[in-house]
Short mmCIF file of N, CA and C in Angstrom, two decimals:
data_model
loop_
_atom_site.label_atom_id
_atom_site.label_comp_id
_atom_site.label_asym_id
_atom_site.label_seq_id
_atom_site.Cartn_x
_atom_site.Cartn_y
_atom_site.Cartn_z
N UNK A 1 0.95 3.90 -117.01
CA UNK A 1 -0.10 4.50 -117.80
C UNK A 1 -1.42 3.83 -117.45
N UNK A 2 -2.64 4.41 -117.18
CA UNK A 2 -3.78 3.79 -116.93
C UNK A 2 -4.58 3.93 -118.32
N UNK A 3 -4.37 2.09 -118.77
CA UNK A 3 -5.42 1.91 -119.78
C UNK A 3 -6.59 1.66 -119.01
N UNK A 4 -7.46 1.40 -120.35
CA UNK A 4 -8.95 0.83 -119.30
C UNK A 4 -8.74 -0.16 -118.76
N UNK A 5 -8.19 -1.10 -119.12
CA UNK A 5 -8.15 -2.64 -118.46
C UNK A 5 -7.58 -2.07 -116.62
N UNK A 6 -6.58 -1.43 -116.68
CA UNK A 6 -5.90 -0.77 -115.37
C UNK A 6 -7.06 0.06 -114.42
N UNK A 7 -7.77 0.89 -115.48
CA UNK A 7 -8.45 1.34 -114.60
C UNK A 7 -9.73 0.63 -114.21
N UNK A 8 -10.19 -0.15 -115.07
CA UNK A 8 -11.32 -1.38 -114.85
C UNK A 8 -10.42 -1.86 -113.26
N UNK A 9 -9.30 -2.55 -113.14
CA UNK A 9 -9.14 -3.04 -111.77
C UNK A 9 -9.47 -2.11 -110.72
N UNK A 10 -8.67 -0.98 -111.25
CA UNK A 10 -8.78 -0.08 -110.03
C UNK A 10 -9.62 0.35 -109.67
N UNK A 11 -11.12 0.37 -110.53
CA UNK A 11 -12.17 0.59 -110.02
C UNK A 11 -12.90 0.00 -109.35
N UNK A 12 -12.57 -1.61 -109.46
CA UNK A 12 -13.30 -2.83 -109.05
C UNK A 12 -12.94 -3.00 -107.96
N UNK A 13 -11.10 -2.99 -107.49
CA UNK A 13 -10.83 -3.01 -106.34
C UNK A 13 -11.23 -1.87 -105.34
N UNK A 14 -11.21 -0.76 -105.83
CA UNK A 14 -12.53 0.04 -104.93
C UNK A 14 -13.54 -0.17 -104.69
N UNK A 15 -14.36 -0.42 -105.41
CA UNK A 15 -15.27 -1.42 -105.00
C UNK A 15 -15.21 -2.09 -103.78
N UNK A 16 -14.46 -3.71 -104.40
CA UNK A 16 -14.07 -4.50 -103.50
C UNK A 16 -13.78 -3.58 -101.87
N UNK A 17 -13.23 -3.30 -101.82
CA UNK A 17 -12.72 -2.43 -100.45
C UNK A 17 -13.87 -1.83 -99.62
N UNK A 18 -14.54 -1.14 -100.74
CA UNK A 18 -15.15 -0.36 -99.92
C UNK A 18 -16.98 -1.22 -99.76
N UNK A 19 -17.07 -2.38 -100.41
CA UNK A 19 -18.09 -3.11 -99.89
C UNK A 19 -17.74 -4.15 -98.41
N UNK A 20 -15.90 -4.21 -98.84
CA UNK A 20 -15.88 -5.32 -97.38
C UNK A 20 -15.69 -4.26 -96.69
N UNK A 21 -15.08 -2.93 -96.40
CA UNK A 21 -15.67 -2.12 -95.31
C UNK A 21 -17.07 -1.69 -94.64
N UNK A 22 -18.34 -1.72 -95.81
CA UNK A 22 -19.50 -1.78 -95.20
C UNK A 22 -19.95 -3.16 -94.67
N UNK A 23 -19.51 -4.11 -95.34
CA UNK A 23 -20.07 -5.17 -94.72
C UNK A 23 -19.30 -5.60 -93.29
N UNK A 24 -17.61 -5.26 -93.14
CA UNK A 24 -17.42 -4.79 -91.53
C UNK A 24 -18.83 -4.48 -90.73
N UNK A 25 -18.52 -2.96 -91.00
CA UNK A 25 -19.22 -2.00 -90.58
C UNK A 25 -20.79 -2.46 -90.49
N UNK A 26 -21.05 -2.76 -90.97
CA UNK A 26 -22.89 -3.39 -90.77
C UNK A 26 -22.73 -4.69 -90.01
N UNK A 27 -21.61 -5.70 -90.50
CA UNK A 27 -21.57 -6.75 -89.57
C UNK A 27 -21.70 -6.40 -87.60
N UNK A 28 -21.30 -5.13 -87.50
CA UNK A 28 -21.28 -4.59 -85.71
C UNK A 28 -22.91 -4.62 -85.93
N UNK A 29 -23.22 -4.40 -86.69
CA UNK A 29 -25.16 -4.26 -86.39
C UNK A 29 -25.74 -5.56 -86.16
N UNK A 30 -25.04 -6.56 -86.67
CA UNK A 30 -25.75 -7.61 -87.50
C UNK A 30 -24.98 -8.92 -86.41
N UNK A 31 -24.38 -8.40 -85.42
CA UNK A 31 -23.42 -9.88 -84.78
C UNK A 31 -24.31 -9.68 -83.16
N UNK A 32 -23.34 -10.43 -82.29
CA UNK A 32 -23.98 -10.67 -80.88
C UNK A 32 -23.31 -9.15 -80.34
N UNK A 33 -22.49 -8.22 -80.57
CA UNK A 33 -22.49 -6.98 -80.22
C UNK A 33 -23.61 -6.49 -80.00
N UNK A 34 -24.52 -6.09 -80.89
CA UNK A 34 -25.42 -5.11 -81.10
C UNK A 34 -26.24 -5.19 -79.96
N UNK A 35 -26.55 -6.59 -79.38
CA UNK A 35 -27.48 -6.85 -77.80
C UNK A 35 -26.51 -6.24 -76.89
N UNK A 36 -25.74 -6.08 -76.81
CA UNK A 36 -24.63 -5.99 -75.71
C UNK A 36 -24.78 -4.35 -75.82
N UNK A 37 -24.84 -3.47 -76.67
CA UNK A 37 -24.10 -2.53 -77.07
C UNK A 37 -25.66 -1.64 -76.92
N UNK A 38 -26.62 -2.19 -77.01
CA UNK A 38 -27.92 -1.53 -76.68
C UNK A 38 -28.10 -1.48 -75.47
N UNK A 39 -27.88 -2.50 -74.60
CA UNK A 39 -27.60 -2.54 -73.07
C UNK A 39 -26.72 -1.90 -72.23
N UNK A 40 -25.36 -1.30 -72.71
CA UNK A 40 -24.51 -0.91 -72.40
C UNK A 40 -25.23 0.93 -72.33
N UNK A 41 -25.96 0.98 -73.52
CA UNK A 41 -26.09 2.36 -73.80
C UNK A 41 -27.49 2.30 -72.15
N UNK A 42 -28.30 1.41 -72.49
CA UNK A 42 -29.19 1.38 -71.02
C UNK A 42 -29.94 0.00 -70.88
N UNK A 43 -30.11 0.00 -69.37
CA UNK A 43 -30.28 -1.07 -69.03
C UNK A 43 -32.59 -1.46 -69.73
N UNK A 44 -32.47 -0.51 -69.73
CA UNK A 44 -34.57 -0.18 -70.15
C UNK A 44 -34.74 -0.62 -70.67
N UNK A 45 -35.64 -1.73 -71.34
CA UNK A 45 -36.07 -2.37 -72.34
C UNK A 45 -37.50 -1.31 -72.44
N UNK A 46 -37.76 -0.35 -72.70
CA UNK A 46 -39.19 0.35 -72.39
C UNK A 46 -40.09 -0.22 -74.16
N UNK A 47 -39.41 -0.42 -75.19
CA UNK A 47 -39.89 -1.04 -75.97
C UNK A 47 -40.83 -2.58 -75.92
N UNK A 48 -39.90 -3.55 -74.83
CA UNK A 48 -40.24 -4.35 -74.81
C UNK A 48 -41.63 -4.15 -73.11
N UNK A 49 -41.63 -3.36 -72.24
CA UNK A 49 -42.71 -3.16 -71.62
C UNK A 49 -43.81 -2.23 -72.41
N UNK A 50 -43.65 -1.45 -73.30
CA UNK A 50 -44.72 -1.22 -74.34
C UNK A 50 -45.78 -2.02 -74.25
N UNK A 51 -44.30 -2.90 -75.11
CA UNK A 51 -45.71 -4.29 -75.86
C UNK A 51 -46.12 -4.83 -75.25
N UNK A 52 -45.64 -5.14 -73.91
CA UNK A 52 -46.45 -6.00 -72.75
C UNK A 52 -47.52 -5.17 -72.22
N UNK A 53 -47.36 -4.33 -71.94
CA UNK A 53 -48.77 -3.12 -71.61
C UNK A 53 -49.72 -3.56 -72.90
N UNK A 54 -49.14 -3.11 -73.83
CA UNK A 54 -49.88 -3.17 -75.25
C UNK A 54 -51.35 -4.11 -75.11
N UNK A 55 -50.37 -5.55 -74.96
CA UNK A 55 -50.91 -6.46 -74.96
C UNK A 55 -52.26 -7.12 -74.33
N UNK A 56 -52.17 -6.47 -73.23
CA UNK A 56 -53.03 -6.70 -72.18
C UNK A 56 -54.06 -5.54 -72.30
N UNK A 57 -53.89 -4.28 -73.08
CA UNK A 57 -54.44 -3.13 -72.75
C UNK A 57 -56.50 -3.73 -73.74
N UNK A 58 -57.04 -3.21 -72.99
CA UNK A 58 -58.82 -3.65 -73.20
C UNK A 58 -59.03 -2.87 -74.39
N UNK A 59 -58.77 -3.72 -75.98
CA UNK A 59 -59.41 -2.85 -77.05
C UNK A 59 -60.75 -1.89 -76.86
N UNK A 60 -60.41 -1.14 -76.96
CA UNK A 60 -61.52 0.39 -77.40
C UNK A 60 -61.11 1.37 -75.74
N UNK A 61 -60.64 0.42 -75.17
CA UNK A 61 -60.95 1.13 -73.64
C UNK A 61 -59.32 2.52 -73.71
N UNK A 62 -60.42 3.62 -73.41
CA UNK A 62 -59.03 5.17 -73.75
C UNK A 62 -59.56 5.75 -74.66
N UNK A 63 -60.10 5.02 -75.72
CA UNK A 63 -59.98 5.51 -76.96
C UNK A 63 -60.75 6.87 -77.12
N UNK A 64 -61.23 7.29 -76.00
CA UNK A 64 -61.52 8.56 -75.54
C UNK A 64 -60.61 10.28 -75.72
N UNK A 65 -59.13 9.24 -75.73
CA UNK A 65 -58.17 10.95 -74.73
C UNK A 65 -57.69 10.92 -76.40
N UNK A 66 -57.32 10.31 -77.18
CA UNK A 66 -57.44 10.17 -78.56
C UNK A 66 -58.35 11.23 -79.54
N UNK A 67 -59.42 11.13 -79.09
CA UNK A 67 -60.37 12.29 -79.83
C UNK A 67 -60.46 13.80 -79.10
N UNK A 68 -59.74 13.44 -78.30
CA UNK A 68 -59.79 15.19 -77.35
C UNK A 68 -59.30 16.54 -77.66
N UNK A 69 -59.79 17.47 -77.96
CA UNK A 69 -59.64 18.61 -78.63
C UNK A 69 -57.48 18.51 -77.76
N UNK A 70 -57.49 18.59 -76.79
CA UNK A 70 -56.33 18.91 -76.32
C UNK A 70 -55.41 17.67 -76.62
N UNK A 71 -55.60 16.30 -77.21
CA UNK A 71 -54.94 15.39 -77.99
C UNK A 71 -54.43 15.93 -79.03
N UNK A 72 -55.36 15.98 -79.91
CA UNK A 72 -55.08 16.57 -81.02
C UNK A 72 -54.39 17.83 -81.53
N UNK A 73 -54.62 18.55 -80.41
CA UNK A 73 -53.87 20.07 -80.83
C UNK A 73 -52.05 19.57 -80.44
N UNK A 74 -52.25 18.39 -79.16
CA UNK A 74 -50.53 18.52 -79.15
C UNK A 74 -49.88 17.48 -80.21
N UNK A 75 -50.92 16.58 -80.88
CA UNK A 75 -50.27 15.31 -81.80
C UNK A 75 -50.29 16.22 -83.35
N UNK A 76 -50.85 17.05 -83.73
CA UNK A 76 -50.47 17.64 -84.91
C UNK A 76 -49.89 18.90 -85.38
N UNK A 77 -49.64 19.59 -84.08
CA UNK A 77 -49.03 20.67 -83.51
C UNK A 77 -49.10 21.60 -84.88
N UNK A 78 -47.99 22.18 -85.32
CA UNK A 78 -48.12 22.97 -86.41
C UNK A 78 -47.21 24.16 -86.25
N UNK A 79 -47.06 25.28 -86.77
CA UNK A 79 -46.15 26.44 -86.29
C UNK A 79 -46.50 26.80 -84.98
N UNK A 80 -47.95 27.36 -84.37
CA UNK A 80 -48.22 27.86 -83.72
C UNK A 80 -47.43 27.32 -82.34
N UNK A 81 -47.63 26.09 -82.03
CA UNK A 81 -47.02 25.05 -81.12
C UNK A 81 -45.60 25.08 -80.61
N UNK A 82 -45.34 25.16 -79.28
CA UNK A 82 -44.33 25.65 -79.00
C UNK A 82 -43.33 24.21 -78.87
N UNK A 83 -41.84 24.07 -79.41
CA UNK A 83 -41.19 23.05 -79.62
C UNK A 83 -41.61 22.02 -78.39
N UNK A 84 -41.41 22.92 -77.24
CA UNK A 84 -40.99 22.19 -75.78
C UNK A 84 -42.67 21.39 -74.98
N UNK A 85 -43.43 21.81 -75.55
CA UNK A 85 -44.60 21.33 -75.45
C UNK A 85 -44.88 19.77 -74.71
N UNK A 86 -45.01 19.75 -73.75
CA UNK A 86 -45.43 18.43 -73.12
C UNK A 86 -47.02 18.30 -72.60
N UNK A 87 -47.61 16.91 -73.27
CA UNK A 87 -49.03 16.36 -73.11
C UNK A 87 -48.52 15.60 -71.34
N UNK A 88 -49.20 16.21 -71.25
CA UNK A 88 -49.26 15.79 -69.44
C UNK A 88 -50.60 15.40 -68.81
N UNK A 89 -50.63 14.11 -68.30
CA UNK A 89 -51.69 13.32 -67.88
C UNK A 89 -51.59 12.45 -66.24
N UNK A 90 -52.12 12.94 -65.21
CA UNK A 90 -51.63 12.83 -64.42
C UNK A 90 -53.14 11.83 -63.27
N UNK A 91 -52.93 11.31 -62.17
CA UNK A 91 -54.14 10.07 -61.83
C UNK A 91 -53.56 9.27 -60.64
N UNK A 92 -54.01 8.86 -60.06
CA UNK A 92 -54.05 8.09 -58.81
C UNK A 92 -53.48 7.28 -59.28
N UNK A 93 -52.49 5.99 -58.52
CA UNK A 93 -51.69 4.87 -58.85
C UNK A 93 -53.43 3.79 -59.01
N UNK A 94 -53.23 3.28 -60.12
CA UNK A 94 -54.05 2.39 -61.06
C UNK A 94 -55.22 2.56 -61.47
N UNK A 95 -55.25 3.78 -62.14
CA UNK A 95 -56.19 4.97 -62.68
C UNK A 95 -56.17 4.54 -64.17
N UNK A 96 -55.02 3.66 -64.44
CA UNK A 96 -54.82 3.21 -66.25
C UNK A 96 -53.95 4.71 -66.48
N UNK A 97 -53.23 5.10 -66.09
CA UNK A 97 -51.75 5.99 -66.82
C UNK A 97 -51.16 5.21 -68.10
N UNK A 98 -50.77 4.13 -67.66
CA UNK A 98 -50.08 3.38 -68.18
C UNK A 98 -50.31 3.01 -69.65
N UNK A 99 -52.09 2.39 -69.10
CA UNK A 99 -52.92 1.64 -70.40
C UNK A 99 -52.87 3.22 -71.69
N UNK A 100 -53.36 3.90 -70.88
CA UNK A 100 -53.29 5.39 -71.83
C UNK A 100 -52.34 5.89 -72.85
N UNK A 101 -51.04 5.74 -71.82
CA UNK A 101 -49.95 6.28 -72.26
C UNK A 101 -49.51 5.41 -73.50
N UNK A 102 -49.58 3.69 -73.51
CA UNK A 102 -49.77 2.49 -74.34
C UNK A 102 -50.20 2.72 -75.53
N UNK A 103 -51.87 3.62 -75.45
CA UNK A 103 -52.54 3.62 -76.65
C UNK A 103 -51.96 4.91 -77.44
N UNK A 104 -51.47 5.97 -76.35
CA UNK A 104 -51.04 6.82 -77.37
C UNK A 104 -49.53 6.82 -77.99
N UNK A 105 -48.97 5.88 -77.27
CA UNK A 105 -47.92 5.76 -78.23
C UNK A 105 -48.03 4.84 -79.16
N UNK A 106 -48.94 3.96 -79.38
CA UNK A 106 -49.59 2.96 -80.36
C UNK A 106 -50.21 3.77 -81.44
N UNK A 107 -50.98 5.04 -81.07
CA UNK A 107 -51.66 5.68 -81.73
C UNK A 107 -50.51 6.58 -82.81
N UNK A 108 -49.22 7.50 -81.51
CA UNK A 108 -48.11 8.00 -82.52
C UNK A 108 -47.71 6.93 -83.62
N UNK A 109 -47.30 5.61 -82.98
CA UNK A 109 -46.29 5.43 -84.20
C UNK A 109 -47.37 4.86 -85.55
N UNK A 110 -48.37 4.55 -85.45
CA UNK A 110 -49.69 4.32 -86.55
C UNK A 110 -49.56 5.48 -87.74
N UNK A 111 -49.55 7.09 -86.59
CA UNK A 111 -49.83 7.84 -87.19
C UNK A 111 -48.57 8.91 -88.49
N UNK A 112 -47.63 8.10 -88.04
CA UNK A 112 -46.18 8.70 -88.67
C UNK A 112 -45.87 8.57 -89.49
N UNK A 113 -45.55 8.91 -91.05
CA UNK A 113 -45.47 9.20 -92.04
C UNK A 113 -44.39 9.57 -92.76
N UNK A 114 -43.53 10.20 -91.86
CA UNK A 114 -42.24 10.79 -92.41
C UNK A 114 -40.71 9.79 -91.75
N UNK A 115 -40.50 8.80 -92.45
CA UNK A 115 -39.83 8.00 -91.82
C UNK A 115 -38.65 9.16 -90.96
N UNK A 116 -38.09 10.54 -90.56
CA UNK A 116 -37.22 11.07 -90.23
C UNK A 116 -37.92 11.58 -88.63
N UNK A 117 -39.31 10.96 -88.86
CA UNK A 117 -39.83 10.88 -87.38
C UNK A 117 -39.58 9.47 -86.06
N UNK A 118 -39.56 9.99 -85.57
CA UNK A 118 -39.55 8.22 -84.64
C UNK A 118 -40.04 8.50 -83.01
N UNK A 119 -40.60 7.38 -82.72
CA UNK A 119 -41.34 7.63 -81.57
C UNK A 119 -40.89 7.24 -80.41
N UNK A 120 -40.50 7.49 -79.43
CA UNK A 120 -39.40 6.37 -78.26
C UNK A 120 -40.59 7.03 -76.72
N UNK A 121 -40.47 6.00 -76.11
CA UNK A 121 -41.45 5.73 -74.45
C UNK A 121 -40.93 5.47 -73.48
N UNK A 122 -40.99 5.81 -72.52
CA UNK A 122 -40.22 5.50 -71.34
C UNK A 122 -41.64 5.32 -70.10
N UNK A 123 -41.30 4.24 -69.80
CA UNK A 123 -42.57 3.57 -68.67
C UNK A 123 -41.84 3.73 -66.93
N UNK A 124 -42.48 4.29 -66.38
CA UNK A 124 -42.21 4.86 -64.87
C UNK A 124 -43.00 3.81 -64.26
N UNK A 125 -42.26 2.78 -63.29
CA UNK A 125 -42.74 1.42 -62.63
C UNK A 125 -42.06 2.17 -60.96
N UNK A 126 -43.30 2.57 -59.77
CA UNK A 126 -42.38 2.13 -58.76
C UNK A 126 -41.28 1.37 -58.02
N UNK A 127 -41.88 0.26 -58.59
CA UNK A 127 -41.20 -0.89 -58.43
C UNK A 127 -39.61 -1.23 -58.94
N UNK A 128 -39.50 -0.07 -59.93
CA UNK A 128 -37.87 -0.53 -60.57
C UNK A 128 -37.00 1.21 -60.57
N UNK A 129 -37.68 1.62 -59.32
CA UNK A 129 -36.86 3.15 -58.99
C UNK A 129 -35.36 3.13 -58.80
N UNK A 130 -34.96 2.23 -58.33
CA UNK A 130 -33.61 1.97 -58.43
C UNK A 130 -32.90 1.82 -60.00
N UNK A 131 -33.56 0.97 -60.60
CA UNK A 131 -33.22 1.35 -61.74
C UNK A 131 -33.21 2.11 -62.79
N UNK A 132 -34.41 3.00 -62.74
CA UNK A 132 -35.35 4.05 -63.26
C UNK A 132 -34.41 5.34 -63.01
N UNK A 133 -33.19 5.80 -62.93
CA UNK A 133 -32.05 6.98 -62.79
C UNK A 133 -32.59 7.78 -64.18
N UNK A 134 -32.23 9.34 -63.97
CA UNK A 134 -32.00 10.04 -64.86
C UNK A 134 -30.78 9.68 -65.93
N UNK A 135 -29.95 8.91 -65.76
CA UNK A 135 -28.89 8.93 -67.02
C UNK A 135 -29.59 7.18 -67.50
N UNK A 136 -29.95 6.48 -67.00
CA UNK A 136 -30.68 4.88 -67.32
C UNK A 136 -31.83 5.60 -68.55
N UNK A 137 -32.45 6.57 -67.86
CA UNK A 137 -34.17 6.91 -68.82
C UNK A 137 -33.29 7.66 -70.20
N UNK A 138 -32.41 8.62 -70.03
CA UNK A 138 -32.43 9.29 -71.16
C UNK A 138 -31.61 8.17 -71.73
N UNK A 139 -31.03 7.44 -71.28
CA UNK A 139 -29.99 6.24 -72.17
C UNK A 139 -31.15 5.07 -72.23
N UNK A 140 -32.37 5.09 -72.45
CA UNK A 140 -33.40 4.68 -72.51
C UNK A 140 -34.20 5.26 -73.89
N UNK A 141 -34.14 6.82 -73.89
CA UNK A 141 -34.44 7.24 -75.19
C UNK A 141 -33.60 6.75 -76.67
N UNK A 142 -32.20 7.32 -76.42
CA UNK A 142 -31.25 7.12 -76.94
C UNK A 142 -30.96 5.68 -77.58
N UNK A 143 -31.08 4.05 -76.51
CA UNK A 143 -31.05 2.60 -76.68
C UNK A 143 -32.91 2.79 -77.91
N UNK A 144 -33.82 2.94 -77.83
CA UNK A 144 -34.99 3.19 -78.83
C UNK A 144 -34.50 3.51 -80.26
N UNK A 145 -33.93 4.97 -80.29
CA UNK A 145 -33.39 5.45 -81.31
C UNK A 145 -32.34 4.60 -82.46
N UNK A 146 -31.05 3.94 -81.55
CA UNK A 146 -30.22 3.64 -82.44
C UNK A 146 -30.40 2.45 -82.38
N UNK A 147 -31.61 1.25 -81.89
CA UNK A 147 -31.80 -0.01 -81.72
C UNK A 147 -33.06 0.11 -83.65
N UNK A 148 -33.21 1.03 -83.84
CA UNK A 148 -34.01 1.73 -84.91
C UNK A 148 -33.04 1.40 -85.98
N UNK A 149 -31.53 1.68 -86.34
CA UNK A 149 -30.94 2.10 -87.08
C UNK A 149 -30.39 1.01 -87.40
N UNK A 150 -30.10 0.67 -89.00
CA UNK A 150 -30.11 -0.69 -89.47
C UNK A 150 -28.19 -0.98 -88.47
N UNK A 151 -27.62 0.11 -88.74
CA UNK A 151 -26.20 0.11 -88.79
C UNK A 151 -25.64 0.97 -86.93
N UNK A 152 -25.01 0.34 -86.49
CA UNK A 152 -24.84 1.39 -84.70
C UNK A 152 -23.73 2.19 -85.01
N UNK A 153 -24.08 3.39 -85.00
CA UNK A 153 -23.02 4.69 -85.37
C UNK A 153 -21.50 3.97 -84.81
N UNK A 154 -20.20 5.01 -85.77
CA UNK A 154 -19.20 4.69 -85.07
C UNK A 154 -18.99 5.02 -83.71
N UNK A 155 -19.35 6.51 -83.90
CA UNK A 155 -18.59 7.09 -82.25
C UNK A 155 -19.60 6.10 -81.00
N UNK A 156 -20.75 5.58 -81.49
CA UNK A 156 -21.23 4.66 -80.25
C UNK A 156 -20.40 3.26 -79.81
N UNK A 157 -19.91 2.56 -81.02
CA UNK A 157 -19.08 1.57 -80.97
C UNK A 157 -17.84 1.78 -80.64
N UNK A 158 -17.30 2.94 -81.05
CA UNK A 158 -16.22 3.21 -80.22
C UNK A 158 -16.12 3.39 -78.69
N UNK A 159 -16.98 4.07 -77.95
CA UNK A 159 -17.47 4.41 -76.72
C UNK A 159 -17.81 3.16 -76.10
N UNK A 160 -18.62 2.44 -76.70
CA UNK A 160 -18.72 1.11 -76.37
C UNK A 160 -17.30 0.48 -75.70
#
């Protein structure tokens, strides 16, 4: 018969259970996996060359392509705007692509509001074409995304 006292356990031990299953489960976020398991998905750190661009980039200098009627129409888009829409900016090798591309993704993630948005970059270096593959870049988007997420999905840890 379930008195309360019976069902007081049985509720508690649910509980119990199902907090040491999240804390499992978050522990894969939270241990030396999670470096391993972001790397595995791609080798790109494009987050961490961001900030190194970032860093170096000459405050105010760009802050030009920012106010440009054709900035703005693709950063606030609206119905009219077609999903597939790409801002395309194109320049001689050390024309500042780079520094540009820096401020406007500095500028997206400033400008974002709806935490169900998120912003991910991918930096094109001659120099690392070998590494720079079509399945490395989009597992480049993807390593951004779930390096975002407090907890690393199952089916990724499984795959892992």
């Amino acid at each position: 018969m379930d008195t309360p006292r019976n069902l007081k356990r049985t509720y508690g031990q649910y509980l119990s259970d199902n907090v040491n299953s999240f804390n499992t489960v978050n522990n894969i976020g939270a241990t030396d996996e999670r470096p391993q398991i972001l790397a595995w998905i791609s080798p790109l750190e494009s987050w961490k060359r961001h900030h190194d661009v970032s860093n170096v980039r000459v405050k105010g200098v760009g802050e030009w392509v920012l106010e440009t009627a054709e900035f703005q129409a693709w950063r606030d888009g609206g119905d009219e705007r077609p999903v597939d829409k790409t801002l395309f900016g194109c320049g001689t090798p050390g024309a500042g692509k780079t520094f540009i591309c820096s401020l406007v993704v500095d500028s997206l993630c400033n400008s974002v509001v709806d935490s169900n948005v998120k912003v991910a970059c991918i930096y094109c270096d001659y120099r690392e074409q070998k590494e720079q593959v079509p399945a490395a870049m989009i597992g480049g988007l993807l390593r951004q995304f779930v390096a975002g997420l407090p907890v690393i999905p199952d089916d990724i840890i499984r795959a892992f």
